[in-house]
Amino acid sequence: MSEQPQVIYLKDYQVPSHIIDSTFLDVHIDDQNTRVICTLQVRKNPLSQAQSHDLLLHGGTLLQLEKACLDGVEMTPARLIKQGTNLLLKDCPEQFEVKTECLIEPQNNTTLEGLYKSGGMFCTQCEAEGFRNITYYMDRPDAMSVFTTRISADKTKYPVLLANGNPIEQGEQAGGCHYAVWHDPFPKPAYLFALVAGDLVRYGDSFTTSSGREVTLHIFVEAHNSHKCAHAMESLKRSMKWDEDVYGREYDLDLFMIVAVDDFNMGAMENKGLNIFNSDCVLADPNTSTDAQFERIEGIVGHEYFHNWSGNRVTCRDWFQLSLKEGFTVFRDAQYTADMYSPTVKRIDDVSLLRTAQFAEDSGPMAHPIRPESYMEINNFYSVTVYEKGAEVVGMIHTLLGADLFRKGSDLYFHRHDGQAVTTEDFVVAMEDASGVDLTRFRNWYSQAGTPTINVRDEYDATQQEYRLYVSQSTPATPESDTKLPFHIPVRMALLQGLDNNASARQGVGNSMAVSWPEQVSAIAADSNEAVLSITEAQQTFVFTGIAARPVPSLLRGFSAPVKLDYPYSNQQLMFLAQHDSDGFNRWEAVQRLLLQALQAVMNEETIGDAVAQPLLDLLSDLLRNEQLDPAMVARLVLLPSEAYLAEMQTEIDVELIHICRESVRCYIAQSLQSELEGCYARCQDDGPFSQSGVAIGHRALKNVCLMYLTTLEDEAHLALAQRQYEKQANMTDVSAALQAMIAMDDDAAAIALENFYSHWHQDAQVVDQWFALQSSANQAGRLEYVKELLRHSAFDIKNPNKVRSVLGGFIRSAINFHAADGSGYAFIAEQVILLNSINPMIAAGLCKPLGRFKKHTPERQVLIREQLQRIIDTNPSKDVYEVVSKALVQ
Ligand code: B3K
Ligand code: ZN
């Protein structure tokens, strides 16, 4: 990149000048030069204001144009203008045919966008703008066309030829080649196009839709992975059923295909009828995959399938609307996972991610609203904000409307916009029209970045029997705006009958009170014990009357809004909520707050014994001994807040202090509760056949949390415990937890186990990725050289994003190493960014993001990080990297 990249603005949006009624692609796959002949039936868009009759076709740097014809006549240079990498076709008629012929070299395409080769197979990734590297096209999501795709290739090397839609023809052709023709009847934007050619085996099944149609389901994988398809197939069938039951959405083609690909920039892609998945997000086997991976695969299979309606049937008008499909679909996949597993545990896991990754993005240089106003490179905006906060915004609409009206809204949205490319505004209007709920102020969530804080104070007047909540909200400045309008924040809450009641009421302690809710309350639960406060102003007061005794407020239940809640909970109140709150999320939240306070006290030099007081230890002890609670829930309840969350809570991050204090609190808890931890570990040990029931998964999670605590004691007995768990080789969840514990103990035993593990699994790329990640993310100081050595390992491949994510992503997660005081971690990542920039700009830019968030670090670290950012930008990087680094440097 030699000049500054162009900035694209939402305000400049214009309807497409032309409509492409049909697209015929003829792709001849070849190991050297792949030929793409593209025939488009085009007409002028009656809605376009454009004066000229020119047609702009996007083209990428990888295209080599051989020929272009308009209505069968080869175009002369005077009418075929090159504009950068794009093509301008001058003075076109009202209706015409364009035919272009290009050569491409997928085997040399390391960006993994457009058509590329992964191992022995050819595959595509077109979202967001990859299609323009396959052929010249109107590569924008509001240009929808009916696609027919003819693929031809060597029959022996590439026996399987796939594209979107239904197969309509196949046969032999000269030179040992064969061909297949696919037709997709649903008009779609180019970003949903897909093509695959490879030597793959097929895992098949079928699904009967609610209206009785039979849909054939195929998962294509390389032969050695054929035993790893069952879980994804079951997940797919469950997702199809769930979307019918919960959203009334039926699948629309006769065939649904998934293809597993080893080299893939992200998790998976929802191409119409032909989803392409990163192998890591589809292949699973109990011997090689952890419980977390199984759950993740189920969520991603669901996510991509749900896109068939929220994304494909109704798509985005432009890329600023990305959250229209991503936020909504993440919300849908979270609902699905909650229904399949435990809603509370899913919520806890999602909120933990939001509060670390998304809150950090929202307070850094790349902060953007879920509907950004501008971008240089759209790939940089496939962010935790657009996805996770986007899902929270949809979730808040769900909370404000209630499940029934939300469903009415989604029905209206799908019905009204089926086959269209629309905006987030269209989504909100459908929700308003179906429910009658006014979402005017709510729209600020789409246009403003930043994490609001809601400040809540209360007052109880015993003589008036009145309880008041004083609520105010504020949001810090972010790069797009210094001033913020108030948000519409739904605060789900209940008032719990507290301890200071008179004796007669004592039996009701912890019950939520049946309250006559004040008028501004927008929704009332059926039993009137719970309500949603609609916070819409900068300051509001809520008055509750007829309250016989001072209640304990349970605020922001289920984390009903992506905000920071500032309420001065006393220790006693938190203990109370931790034991009594009927909202599972808020029970967890109360324990987290207690643990956070203890950690913060240690960081403020209080002695551990005082900070981690006996009542807190008693609470943890009760949890570890409680056999009634869901073990998966207990596993989360007793876990200390992560270093990333502790960092998020500080105004100036002290990496070492956080690390040392958290480690010592962990150790102190292990010492104090050793017998409870050992007891819980033993109780959760399932010696029967391997099971994936919720309880079995929960037991493994809890047992491994206990193991992590116990191994902080660094004694022979607990090292032996981890070793025994490793040697048992019961399942991958236990094996990798045992390895992680041994690595943390930094013992020679870990080295032996790691070698044993590698020699056992070196042929399984997915397991090798885990092996890399376990080592690179180990959170002991001074591991940089070790991680550098991993890069030199024969199994490492910088061109494979999964390997990069395992090793470099793992290293960045290990804060104590990434933020090493001498800057060595920053210099290391900068070197890798520079190297990766020329191979795969999207992955390189992703690695830059953590470097960009330096403002909250100490002045010394800020200088060190800035130096590395400057070093990167001095290499004149791709626009992906340039955008992230330049925005970081101007903060
Ligand atoms: N829609 C794709 C993401 C495409 C990312 C392009 N950089 C996967 C998903 O969200 O379902
Ligand atoms: Zn998605």
Coordinates of C-alpha atoms and ligand atoms in Angstrom, one line a residue, residues 125 127-128 266 268-270 303-304 307 325-326 379 382 387 842, ligand 1:
Q125 CA -14.3 -17.2 1.1
E127 CA -17.5 -12.2 2.6
A128 CA -16.9 -9.4 2.8
M266 CA -12.4 -17.4 10.8
A268 CA -17.2 -20.6 9.4
M269 CA -19.2 -19.0 6.5
E270 CA -22.9 -19.2 5.8
H303 CA -25.0 -19.8 14.0
E304 CA -24.3 -20.5 10.3
H307 CA -28.0 -17.2 8.9
K325 CA -27.2 -10.2 10.5
E326 CA -24.4 -10.8 12.9
N379 CA -12.7 -6.9 7.6
Y382 CA -16.0 -8.2 12.2
Y387 CA -21.1 -9.5 17.0
M842 CA -6.7 -9.9 7.8
Ligands
B3K1 N1 -20.2 -14.2 8.1 C1 -19.0 -14.9 8.4 C2 -17.8 -14.0 8.7 C3 -17.1 -13.4 7.6 C4 -15.9 -12.7 8.0 C5 -15.3 -12.0 6.9 N2 -14.1 -11.3 7.3 C6 -19.1 -15.9 9.6 C7 -20.3 -15.6 10.5 O1 -20.3 -14.6 11.2 O2 -21.2 -16.4 10.5

